[in-house]
Amino acid sequence: MPRFQSDSDARRLGEALAALRRDRALSQAEAGRRAGMTSQGWGLYETGKRSGLYRPDVQKRLTAALDATPDDLLQRQDPSVTGMASEGRHFVHAQPAAATRRLQLSNDDLAPWAASGVVVEYEPGRWPRRDQGCVIEMADGEVRVRLYEGADADALTVRGGSGGLAAEERIARSETRAVAAVIARLEF
């Protein structure tokens, strides 16, 4: 039994983690691999048999493996919760997440990851992880879809474009207006 919560609380939090994983169509093995653990270890969190799920650092690690946040986990457990944001020593309710947007690809620059005609759904305000698709709104109004590699103070490093997925491109931060993580690829 977790030391700080009841069995039913632990079970509900684990069920919320399992629901997030299923929403992303991942197996326990794949989620565990992304988090650096076995499928059995992941399963212990989902069944509420591992108390560490209450620790913020563990929640960040597990939800990051699902391209989610601890707030997503909390909201999945209780849909009426919108999360909290820190402002110094006190907390205020966070603003609701921005609505997702969709964009249809018009070329094969990202094939085989996504071909022409595929619709990508992205979430403004969510920063991408390495090897995750991203939508980049350029300062001149152009919109690019690429695979995110990394960033430093001066530039974003992405793959894709006219050179295909093997081509790496550096885009100066001064040339960008916004970067958003792709959360789904939809083929109709």
Short mmCIF file of N, CA and C in Angstrom, two decimals:
data_model
loop_
_atom_site.label_atom_id
_atom_site.label_comp_id
_atom_site.label_asym_id
_atom_site.label_seq_id
_atom_site.Cartn_x
_atom_site.Cartn_y
_atom_site.Cartn_z
N MET A 1 0.84 -1.18 0.00
CA MET A 1 0.00 0.00 0.00
C MET A 1 0.88 1.24 0.00
N PRO A 2 0.58 2.26 -0.83
CA PRO A 2 1.37 3.48 -0.82
C PRO A 2 1.31 4.12 0.56
N ARG A 3 2.42 4.72 0.98
CA ARG A 3 2.51 5.27 2.32
C ARG A 3 1.67 6.53 2.54
N PHE A 4 1.41 7.31 1.50
CA PHE A 4 0.77 8.60 1.69
C PHE A 4 -0.66 8.67 1.20
N GLN A 5 -1.14 7.67 0.57
CA GLN A 5 -2.47 7.69 -0.01
C GLN A 5 -3.15 6.35 0.25
N SER A 6 -4.45 6.32 0.11
CA SER A 6 -5.17 5.06 0.27
C SER A 6 -5.02 4.22 -0.99
N ASP A 7 -5.34 2.93 -0.87
CA ASP A 7 -5.29 2.05 -2.03
C ASP A 7 -6.18 2.55 -3.16
N SER A 8 -7.38 3.04 -2.82
CA SER A 8 -8.30 3.48 -3.87
C SER A 8 -7.78 4.73 -4.57
N ASP A 9 -7.11 5.64 -3.85
CA ASP A 9 -6.52 6.82 -4.48
C ASP A 9 -5.40 6.41 -5.43
N ALA A 10 -4.56 5.49 -4.98
CA ALA A 10 -3.45 5.01 -5.82
C ALA A 10 -3.99 4.31 -7.06
N ARG A 11 -5.03 3.53 -6.89
CA ARG A 11 -5.63 2.82 -8.02
C ARG A 11 -6.22 3.80 -9.04
N ARG A 12 -6.91 4.85 -8.53
CA ARG A 12 -7.49 5.83 -9.45
C ARG A 12 -6.42 6.60 -10.23
N LEU A 13 -5.32 6.96 -9.56
CA LEU A 13 -4.25 7.65 -10.25
C LEU A 13 -3.59 6.74 -11.29
N GLY A 14 -3.42 5.46 -10.92
CA GLY A 14 -2.87 4.48 -11.87
C GLY A 14 -3.79 4.27 -13.06
N GLU A 15 -5.10 4.25 -12.82
CA GLU A 15 -6.07 4.11 -13.91
C GLU A 15 -6.01 5.32 -14.84
N ALA A 16 -5.78 6.50 -14.28
CA ALA A 16 -5.66 7.71 -15.11
C ALA A 16 -4.41 7.61 -15.99
N LEU A 17 -3.31 7.08 -15.44
CA LEU A 17 -2.10 6.88 -16.22
C LEU A 17 -2.35 5.88 -17.34
N ALA A 18 -3.05 4.80 -17.03
CA ALA A 18 -3.37 3.79 -18.05
C ALA A 18 -4.25 4.38 -19.14
N ALA A 19 -5.21 5.22 -18.77
CA ALA A 19 -6.09 5.85 -19.76
C ALA A 19 -5.30 6.77 -20.67
N LEU A 20 -4.36 7.54 -20.11
CA LEU A 20 -3.51 8.41 -20.94
C LEU A 20 -2.71 7.57 -21.93
N ARG A 21 -2.16 6.45 -21.45
CA ARG A 21 -1.37 5.57 -22.33
C ARG A 21 -2.23 5.02 -23.46
N ARG A 22 -3.44 4.56 -23.12
CA ARG A 22 -4.33 4.01 -24.15
C ARG A 22 -4.78 5.09 -25.13
N ASP A 23 -4.98 6.33 -24.65
CA ASP A 23 -5.35 7.44 -25.54
C ASP A 23 -4.30 7.64 -26.62
N ARG A 24 -3.06 7.32 -26.29
CA ARG A 24 -1.96 7.51 -27.25
C ARG A 24 -1.63 6.22 -28.00
N ALA A 25 -2.45 5.21 -27.83
CA ALA A 25 -2.32 3.93 -28.53
C ALA A 25 -0.95 3.29 -28.29
N LEU A 26 -0.49 3.32 -27.04
CA LEU A 26 0.79 2.72 -26.68
C LEU A 26 0.57 1.49 -25.81
N SER A 27 1.42 0.50 -25.97
CA SER A 27 1.39 -0.65 -25.07
C SER A 27 2.16 -0.29 -23.80
N GLN A 28 2.01 -1.11 -22.77
CA GLN A 28 2.79 -0.89 -21.55
C GLN A 28 4.28 -1.04 -21.85
N ALA A 29 4.61 -1.95 -22.74
CA ALA A 29 6.02 -2.16 -23.10
C ALA A 29 6.60 -0.91 -23.77
N GLU A 30 5.86 -0.32 -24.71
CA GLU A 30 6.35 0.87 -25.41
C GLU A 30 6.43 2.05 -24.46
N ALA A 31 5.43 2.24 -23.62
CA ALA A 31 5.46 3.34 -22.64
C ALA A 31 6.63 3.14 -21.67
N GLY A 32 6.83 1.91 -21.22
CA GLY A 32 7.94 1.63 -20.32
C GLY A 32 9.28 1.89 -20.98
N ARG A 33 9.42 1.48 -22.25
CA ARG A 33 10.67 1.73 -22.98
C ARG A 33 10.95 3.22 -23.05
N ARG A 34 9.92 4.02 -23.36
CA ARG A 34 10.09 5.46 -23.46
C ARG A 34 10.50 6.07 -22.11
N ALA A 35 10.04 5.47 -21.02
CA ALA A 35 10.36 5.98 -19.68
C ALA A 35 11.62 5.35 -19.10
N GLY A 36 12.20 4.39 -19.82
CA GLY A 36 13.42 3.74 -19.35
C GLY A 36 13.18 2.68 -18.31
N MET A 37 12.08 1.93 -18.45
CA MET A 37 11.76 0.86 -17.50
C MET A 37 11.12 -0.30 -18.25
N THR A 38 10.86 -1.37 -17.54
CA THR A 38 10.21 -2.54 -18.16
C THR A 38 8.70 -2.33 -18.20
N SER A 39 8.04 -3.17 -18.97
CA SER A 39 6.58 -3.12 -19.02
C SER A 39 6.00 -3.48 -17.65
N GLN A 40 6.67 -4.39 -16.92
CA GLN A 40 6.20 -4.76 -15.60
C GLN A 40 6.28 -3.57 -14.64
N GLY A 41 7.35 -2.81 -14.71
CA GLY A 41 7.50 -1.62 -13.88
C GLY A 41 6.41 -0.60 -14.18
N TRP A 42 6.14 -0.41 -15.48
CA TRP A 42 5.08 0.51 -15.87
C TRP A 42 3.72 0.01 -15.34
N GLY A 43 3.51 -1.28 -15.45
CA GLY A 43 2.25 -1.87 -14.99
C GLY A 43 2.02 -1.68 -13.49
N LEU A 44 3.10 -1.70 -12.70
CA LEU A 44 2.96 -1.47 -11.26
C LEU A 44 2.44 -0.06 -10.98
N TYR A 45 2.87 0.92 -11.77
CA TYR A 45 2.34 2.27 -11.61
C TYR A 45 0.86 2.31 -11.98
N GLU A 46 0.49 1.64 -13.08
CA GLU A 46 -0.90 1.66 -13.54
C GLU A 46 -1.86 0.97 -12.57
N THR A 47 -1.38 -0.02 -11.83
CA THR A 47 -2.25 -0.72 -10.88
C THR A 47 -2.22 -0.10 -9.49
N GLY A 48 -1.43 0.99 -9.32
CA GLY A 48 -1.36 1.67 -8.04
C GLY A 48 -0.53 0.94 -7.01
N LYS A 49 0.31 0.00 -7.45
CA LYS A 49 1.11 -0.79 -6.52
C LYS A 49 2.50 -0.22 -6.30
N ARG A 50 2.78 0.93 -6.93
CA ARG A 50 4.07 1.59 -6.75
C ARG A 50 3.78 3.02 -6.31
N SER A 51 4.11 3.37 -5.07
CA SER A 51 3.74 4.66 -4.48
C SER A 51 4.43 5.85 -5.12
N GLY A 52 5.48 5.67 -5.84
CA GLY A 52 6.22 6.78 -6.44
C GLY A 52 5.40 7.62 -7.40
N LEU A 53 4.25 7.12 -7.83
CA LEU A 53 3.42 7.87 -8.77
C LEU A 53 2.95 9.20 -8.18
N TYR A 54 3.01 9.35 -6.87
CA TYR A 54 2.61 10.60 -6.24
C TYR A 54 3.72 11.64 -6.25
N ARG A 55 4.94 11.23 -6.57
CA ARG A 55 6.05 12.17 -6.59
C ARG A 55 6.03 12.98 -7.90
N PRO A 56 6.19 14.30 -7.81
CA PRO A 56 6.16 15.14 -9.02
C PRO A 56 7.21 14.74 -10.06
N ASP A 57 8.43 14.37 -9.62
CA ASP A 57 9.45 14.01 -10.59
C ASP A 57 9.08 12.72 -11.34
N VAL A 58 8.45 11.78 -10.65
CA VAL A 58 8.01 10.53 -11.30
C VAL A 58 6.86 10.83 -12.26
N GLN A 59 5.91 11.66 -11.84
CA GLN A 59 4.80 12.01 -12.73
C GLN A 59 5.32 12.69 -14.00
N LYS A 60 6.29 13.58 -13.86
CA LYS A 60 6.86 14.25 -15.04
C LYS A 60 7.50 13.23 -15.98
N ARG A 61 8.27 12.30 -15.41
CA ARG A 61 8.96 11.29 -16.22
C ARG A 61 7.96 10.38 -16.95
N LEU A 62 6.95 9.91 -16.24
CA LEU A 62 5.99 8.99 -16.85
C LEU A 62 5.10 9.69 -17.88
N THR A 63 4.62 10.88 -17.55
CA THR A 63 3.75 11.58 -18.50
C THR A 63 4.54 12.06 -19.71
N ALA A 64 5.82 12.42 -19.52
CA ALA A 64 6.66 12.83 -20.66
C ALA A 64 6.80 11.67 -21.65
N ALA A 65 6.85 10.44 -21.13
CA ALA A 65 6.93 9.27 -22.02
C ALA A 65 5.68 9.12 -22.87
N LEU A 66 4.59 9.76 -22.43
CA LEU A 66 3.32 9.71 -23.16
C LEU A 66 3.04 11.00 -23.92
N ASP A 67 4.06 11.87 -24.02
CA ASP A 67 3.87 13.19 -24.63
C ASP A 67 2.73 13.93 -23.93
N ALA A 68 2.73 13.87 -22.62
CA ALA A 68 1.70 14.50 -21.81
C ALA A 68 2.37 15.23 -20.66
N THR A 69 1.57 15.79 -19.78
CA THR A 69 2.08 16.51 -18.61
C THR A 69 1.40 15.98 -17.36
N PRO A 70 1.96 16.28 -16.19
CA PRO A 70 1.28 15.88 -14.95
C PRO A 70 -0.12 16.49 -14.86
N ASP A 71 -0.33 17.69 -15.40
CA ASP A 71 -1.67 18.27 -15.42
C ASP A 71 -2.63 17.41 -16.23
N ASP A 72 -2.14 16.83 -17.35
CA ASP A 72 -2.98 15.94 -18.16
C ASP A 72 -3.39 14.72 -17.33
N LEU A 73 -2.45 14.22 -16.53
CA LEU A 73 -2.74 13.06 -15.67
C LEU A 73 -3.79 13.42 -14.63
N LEU A 74 -3.61 14.57 -14.00
CA LEU A 74 -4.55 15.00 -12.99
C LEU A 74 -5.94 15.24 -13.58
N GLN A 75 -5.96 15.84 -14.76
CA GLN A 75 -7.25 16.10 -15.40
C GLN A 75 -7.91 14.80 -15.85
N ARG A 76 -7.12 13.84 -16.27
CA ARG A 76 -7.68 12.54 -16.68
C ARG A 76 -8.30 11.84 -15.47
N GLN A 77 -7.70 12.06 -14.30
CA GLN A 77 -8.23 11.47 -13.07
C GLN A 77 -9.50 12.20 -12.63
N ASP A 78 -9.52 13.53 -12.79
CA ASP A 78 -10.67 14.34 -12.40
C ASP A 78 -10.86 15.44 -13.44
N PRO A 79 -11.75 15.24 -14.43
CA PRO A 79 -11.92 16.20 -15.53
C PRO A 79 -12.28 17.62 -15.11
N SER A 80 -12.74 17.83 -13.89
CA SER A 80 -13.08 19.18 -13.45
C SER A 80 -11.85 20.00 -13.09
N VAL A 81 -10.68 19.35 -12.95
CA VAL A 81 -9.45 20.04 -12.58
C VAL A 81 -8.77 20.58 -13.82
N THR A 82 -8.37 21.87 -13.78
CA THR A 82 -7.64 22.45 -14.91
C THR A 82 -6.17 22.61 -14.62
N GLY A 83 -5.72 22.31 -13.40
CA GLY A 83 -4.30 22.38 -13.06
C GLY A 83 -3.98 23.60 -12.23
N MET A 84 -2.73 23.67 -11.84
CA MET A 84 -2.26 24.79 -11.03
C MET A 84 -0.98 25.31 -11.65
N ALA A 85 -0.73 26.59 -11.47
CA ALA A 85 0.51 27.20 -11.93
C ALA A 85 1.13 27.93 -10.76
N SER A 86 2.45 27.88 -10.68
CA SER A 86 3.13 28.53 -9.57
C SER A 86 3.44 29.98 -9.92
N GLU A 87 3.16 30.87 -8.98
CA GLU A 87 3.56 32.26 -9.08
C GLU A 87 4.22 32.61 -7.76
N GLY A 88 5.50 32.26 -7.66
CA GLY A 88 6.20 32.52 -6.41
C GLY A 88 5.80 31.53 -5.35
N ARG A 89 5.35 32.02 -4.20
CA ARG A 89 5.03 31.15 -3.07
C ARG A 89 3.58 30.72 -3.03
N HIS A 90 2.75 31.23 -3.91
CA HIS A 90 1.35 30.80 -3.89
C HIS A 90 0.98 30.24 -5.26
N PHE A 91 -0.16 29.57 -5.32
CA PHE A 91 -0.59 28.94 -6.55
C PHE A 91 -1.89 29.56 -7.01
N VAL A 92 -2.03 29.64 -8.33
CA VAL A 92 -3.26 30.13 -8.94
C VAL A 92 -3.70 29.12 -9.97
N HIS A 93 -4.97 29.12 -10.32
CA HIS A 93 -5.43 28.19 -11.36
C HIS A 93 -4.79 28.53 -12.69
N ALA A 94 -4.32 27.52 -13.38
CA ALA A 94 -3.70 27.72 -14.68
C ALA A 94 -4.77 27.97 -15.73
N GLN A 95 -4.37 28.64 -16.79
CA GLN A 95 -5.27 28.84 -17.91
C GLN A 95 -5.49 27.50 -18.61
N PRO A 96 -6.68 27.25 -19.14
CA PRO A 96 -6.90 26.00 -19.87
C PRO A 96 -5.96 25.92 -21.08
N ALA A 97 -5.57 24.70 -21.42
CA ALA A 97 -4.69 24.51 -22.57
C ALA A 97 -5.35 25.03 -23.84
N ALA A 98 -4.50 25.53 -24.74
CA ALA A 98 -5.02 26.04 -26.00
C ALA A 98 -5.64 24.89 -26.79
N ALA A 99 -6.63 25.20 -27.57
CA ALA A 99 -7.27 24.19 -28.40
C ALA A 99 -6.28 23.69 -29.45
N THR A 100 -6.42 22.44 -29.81
CA THR A 100 -5.53 21.90 -30.84
C THR A 100 -5.94 22.44 -32.20
N ARG A 101 -4.99 22.39 -33.10
CA ARG A 101 -5.23 22.83 -34.47
C ARG A 101 -4.81 21.72 -35.42
N ARG A 102 -5.31 21.80 -36.63
CA ARG A 102 -4.96 20.79 -37.65
C ARG A 102 -4.41 21.46 -38.89
N LEU A 103 -3.53 20.72 -39.57
CA LEU A 103 -2.90 21.21 -40.79
C LEU A 103 -2.69 20.03 -41.72
N GLN A 104 -3.11 20.17 -42.97
CA GLN A 104 -2.92 19.08 -43.94
C GLN A 104 -1.61 19.29 -44.69
N LEU A 105 -0.80 18.23 -44.77
CA LEU A 105 0.48 18.32 -45.48
C LEU A 105 0.23 18.31 -46.98
N SER A 106 0.98 19.13 -47.67
CA SER A 106 0.79 19.25 -49.12
C SER A 106 1.97 18.71 -49.91
N ASN A 107 2.96 18.11 -49.21
CA ASN A 107 4.11 17.54 -49.91
C ASN A 107 4.61 16.31 -49.16
N ASP A 108 5.62 15.66 -49.71
CA ASP A 108 6.18 14.44 -49.11
C ASP A 108 7.51 14.69 -48.41
N ASP A 109 7.75 15.92 -47.95
CA ASP A 109 9.01 16.27 -47.30
C ASP A 109 9.28 15.44 -46.06
N LEU A 110 8.25 14.92 -45.42
CA LEU A 110 8.43 14.16 -44.18
C LEU A 110 8.15 12.67 -44.34
N ALA A 111 8.02 12.20 -45.59
CA ALA A 111 7.79 10.77 -45.82
C ALA A 111 9.02 10.00 -45.37
N PRO A 112 8.87 8.85 -44.77
CA PRO A 112 7.66 8.08 -44.52
C PRO A 112 6.95 8.46 -43.21
N TRP A 113 7.50 9.40 -42.42
CA TRP A 113 6.85 9.79 -41.16
C TRP A 113 5.44 10.28 -41.43
N ALA A 114 5.27 11.12 -42.44
CA ALA A 114 3.94 11.60 -42.84
C ALA A 114 4.03 12.02 -44.30
N ALA A 115 3.10 11.54 -45.11
CA ALA A 115 3.10 11.83 -46.54
C ALA A 115 2.09 12.93 -46.88
N SER A 116 2.13 13.36 -48.08
CA SER A 116 1.19 14.38 -48.57
C SER A 116 -0.24 13.90 -48.33
N GLY A 117 -1.08 14.80 -47.85
CA GLY A 117 -2.47 14.47 -47.58
C GLY A 117 -2.75 14.13 -46.12
N VAL A 118 -1.71 13.77 -45.36
CA VAL A 118 -1.88 13.47 -43.95
C VAL A 118 -2.19 14.77 -43.21
N VAL A 119 -3.08 14.68 -42.26
CA VAL A 119 -3.41 15.84 -41.44
C VAL A 119 -2.69 15.67 -40.11
N VAL A 120 -1.94 16.70 -39.71
CA VAL A 120 -1.29 16.66 -38.41
C VAL A 120 -2.09 17.54 -37.44
N GLU A 121 -2.26 17.03 -36.24
CA GLU A 121 -2.92 17.80 -35.20
C GLU A 121 -1.83 18.26 -34.25
N TYR A 122 -1.83 19.55 -33.93
CA TYR A 122 -0.80 20.09 -33.05
C TYR A 122 -1.40 20.96 -31.98
N GLU A 123 -0.63 21.12 -30.90
CA GLU A 123 -1.11 21.86 -29.75
C GLU A 123 -0.23 23.09 -29.53
N PRO A 124 -0.74 24.27 -29.87
CA PRO A 124 0.02 25.49 -29.62
C PRO A 124 0.38 25.60 -28.14
N GLY A 125 1.59 25.99 -27.87
CA GLY A 125 2.03 26.13 -26.49
C GLY A 125 2.73 24.90 -25.94
N ARG A 126 2.64 23.77 -26.62
CA ARG A 126 3.33 22.56 -26.17
C ARG A 126 4.62 22.42 -26.98
N TRP A 127 5.74 22.41 -26.28
CA TRP A 127 7.04 22.31 -26.94
C TRP A 127 7.30 20.85 -27.30
N PRO A 128 7.85 20.58 -28.50
CA PRO A 128 8.08 19.18 -28.92
C PRO A 128 9.29 18.56 -28.22
N ARG A 129 9.30 17.23 -28.21
CA ARG A 129 10.44 16.46 -27.73
C ARG A 129 11.25 16.02 -28.94
N ARG A 130 12.46 15.55 -28.69
CA ARG A 130 13.33 15.08 -29.77
C ARG A 130 12.61 13.99 -30.58
N ASP A 131 12.71 14.08 -31.89
CA ASP A 131 12.11 13.14 -32.85
C ASP A 131 10.59 13.23 -32.90
N GLN A 132 10.00 14.26 -32.34
CA GLN A 132 8.56 14.47 -32.41
C GLN A 132 8.29 15.50 -33.51
N GLY A 133 7.19 15.33 -34.20
CA GLY A 133 6.80 16.31 -35.20
C GLY A 133 6.53 17.66 -34.56
N CYS A 134 6.77 18.72 -35.32
CA CYS A 134 6.47 20.05 -34.82
C CYS A 134 6.00 20.94 -35.95
N VAL A 135 5.18 21.91 -35.62
CA VAL A 135 4.70 22.91 -36.57
C VAL A 135 5.39 24.21 -36.18
N ILE A 136 6.07 24.82 -37.14
CA ILE A 136 6.82 26.05 -36.88
C ILE A 136 6.17 27.17 -37.67
N GLU A 137 5.69 28.18 -36.95
CA GLU A 137 5.14 29.37 -37.59
C GLU A 137 6.29 30.36 -37.72
N MET A 138 6.63 30.68 -38.96
CA MET A 138 7.74 31.58 -39.22
C MET A 138 7.29 33.03 -39.06
N ALA A 139 8.23 33.92 -38.83
CA ALA A 139 7.93 35.34 -38.65
C ALA A 139 7.30 35.94 -39.90
N ASP A 140 7.62 35.38 -41.09
CA ASP A 140 7.06 35.91 -42.34
C ASP A 140 5.70 35.31 -42.70
N GLY A 141 5.14 34.48 -41.80
CA GLY A 141 3.82 33.90 -42.03
C GLY A 141 3.84 32.48 -42.59
N GLU A 142 4.98 32.01 -43.07
CA GLU A 142 5.11 30.65 -43.58
C GLU A 142 4.95 29.66 -42.42
N VAL A 143 4.37 28.49 -42.71
CA VAL A 143 4.21 27.43 -41.71
C VAL A 143 4.97 26.20 -42.21
N ARG A 144 5.85 25.67 -41.38
CA ARG A 144 6.64 24.49 -41.73
C ARG A 144 6.32 23.36 -40.77
N VAL A 145 6.31 22.14 -41.28
CA VAL A 145 6.16 20.95 -40.43
C VAL A 145 7.46 20.18 -40.55
N ARG A 146 8.08 19.89 -39.42
CA ARG A 146 9.36 19.21 -39.39
C ARG A 146 9.41 18.25 -38.21
N LEU A 147 10.48 17.46 -38.13
CA LEU A 147 10.75 16.63 -36.96
C LEU A 147 11.77 17.38 -36.11
N TYR A 148 11.44 17.56 -34.85
CA TYR A 148 12.26 18.35 -33.94
C TYR A 148 13.48 17.54 -33.50
N GLU A 149 14.65 18.17 -33.53
CA GLU A 149 15.88 17.53 -33.06
C GLU A 149 16.37 18.17 -31.77
N GLY A 150 16.30 19.49 -31.67
CA GLY A 150 16.80 20.18 -30.49
C GLY A 150 16.81 21.68 -30.73
N ALA A 151 17.29 22.40 -29.74
CA ALA A 151 17.36 23.86 -29.85
C ALA A 151 18.44 24.38 -28.92
N ASP A 152 18.97 25.52 -29.27
CA ASP A 152 19.86 26.23 -28.37
C ASP A 152 19.37 27.68 -28.32
N ALA A 153 20.15 28.55 -27.76
CA ALA A 153 19.72 29.94 -27.60
C ALA A 153 19.52 30.65 -28.93
N ASP A 154 20.19 30.18 -29.97
CA ASP A 154 20.15 30.88 -31.25
C ASP A 154 19.25 30.25 -32.31
N ALA A 155 19.09 28.94 -32.28
CA ALA A 155 18.40 28.27 -33.39
C ALA A 155 17.72 26.98 -32.98
N LEU A 156 16.75 26.58 -33.80
CA LEU A 156 16.11 25.27 -33.70
C LEU A 156 16.82 24.35 -34.68
N THR A 157 16.97 23.10 -34.32
CA THR A 157 17.50 22.10 -35.24
C THR A 157 16.37 21.12 -35.52
N VAL A 158 16.05 20.96 -36.81
CA VAL A 158 14.95 20.10 -37.24
C VAL A 158 15.39 19.25 -38.42
N ARG A 159 14.60 18.23 -38.74
CA ARG A 159 14.82 17.40 -39.92
C ARG A 159 13.59 17.49 -40.80
N GLY A 160 13.81 17.29 -42.10
CA GLY A 160 12.71 17.33 -43.05
C GLY A 160 12.92 18.42 -44.06
N GLY A 161 11.87 18.81 -44.73
CA GLY A 161 11.99 19.83 -45.77
C GLY A 161 12.34 19.21 -47.10
N SER A 162 12.83 20.02 -48.00
CA SER A 162 13.09 19.55 -49.37
C SER A 162 14.17 18.48 -49.43
N GLY A 163 15.04 18.40 -48.40
CA GLY A 163 16.09 17.38 -48.38
C GLY A 163 15.64 16.06 -47.78
N GLY A 164 14.38 15.97 -47.36
CA GLY A 164 13.86 14.75 -46.76
C GLY A 164 14.23 14.65 -45.29
N LEU A 165 13.92 13.50 -44.68
CA LEU A 165 14.14 13.32 -43.25
C LEU A 165 15.61 13.26 -42.87
N ALA A 166 16.48 12.94 -43.80
CA ALA A 166 17.90 12.85 -43.49
C ALA A 166 18.54 14.25 -43.40
N ALA A 167 17.90 15.23 -44.02
CA ALA A 167 18.47 16.58 -44.05
C ALA A 167 18.19 17.33 -42.76
N GLU A 168 19.26 17.81 -42.12
CA GLU A 168 19.12 18.59 -40.91
C GLU A 168 19.11 20.08 -41.28
N GLU A 169 18.26 20.82 -40.61
CA GLU A 169 18.11 22.25 -40.91
C GLU A 169 18.17 23.03 -39.61
N ARG A 170 18.90 24.14 -39.61
CA ARG A 170 18.92 25.04 -38.44
C ARG A 170 18.12 26.28 -38.81
N ILE A 171 17.18 26.61 -37.96
CA ILE A 171 16.32 27.77 -38.19
C ILE A 171 16.57 28.76 -37.06
N ALA A 172 16.99 29.96 -37.40
CA ALA A 172 17.26 30.98 -36.39
C ALA A 172 15.98 31.29 -35.61
N ARG A 173 16.10 31.38 -34.30
CA ARG A 173 14.93 31.68 -33.46
C ARG A 173 14.31 33.02 -33.85
N SER A 174 15.13 33.95 -34.31
CA SER A 174 14.62 35.26 -34.70
C SER A 174 13.70 35.18 -35.92
N GLU A 175 13.78 34.08 -36.67
CA GLU A 175 12.94 33.89 -37.85
C GLU A 175 11.63 33.18 -37.52
N THR A 176 11.47 32.73 -36.28
CA THR A 176 10.27 31.99 -35.90
C THR A 176 9.36 32.82 -35.00
N ARG A 177 8.08 32.55 -35.09
CA ARG A 177 7.09 33.19 -34.23
C ARG A 177 6.62 32.21 -33.15
N ALA A 178 6.41 30.94 -33.52
CA ALA A 178 5.92 29.94 -32.57
C ALA A 178 6.31 28.54 -33.03
N VAL A 179 6.47 27.65 -32.05
CA VAL A 179 6.75 26.23 -32.31
C VAL A 179 5.75 25.43 -31.49
N ALA A 180 5.13 24.42 -32.10
CA ALA A 180 4.14 23.60 -31.40
C ALA A 180 4.35 22.13 -31.70
N ALA A 181 4.12 21.29 -30.72
CA ALA A 181 4.29 19.85 -30.87
C ALA A 181 3.12 19.23 -31.62
N VAL A 182 3.43 18.33 -32.54
CA VAL A 182 2.42 17.53 -33.22
C VAL A 182 2.01 16.44 -32.25
N ILE A 183 0.70 16.32 -32.01
CA ILE A 183 0.22 15.31 -31.06
C ILE A 183 -0.47 14.14 -31.74
N ALA A 184 -0.76 14.28 -33.06
CA ALA A 184 -1.40 13.18 -33.79
C ALA A 184 -1.20 13.34 -35.29
N ARG A 185 -1.12 12.22 -35.96
CA ARG A 185 -1.13 12.20 -37.44
C ARG A 185 -2.41 11.49 -37.84
N LEU A 186 -3.20 12.14 -38.65
CA LEU A 186 -4.51 11.59 -39.03
C LEU A 186 -4.52 11.30 -40.52
N GLU A 187 -4.86 10.08 -40.88
CA GLU A 187 -5.00 9.72 -42.28
C GLU A 187 -6.45 9.41 -42.56
N PHE A 188 -7.02 10.14 -43.47
CA PHE A 188 -8.44 9.96 -43.78
C PHE A 188 -8.63 9.18 -45.03
#
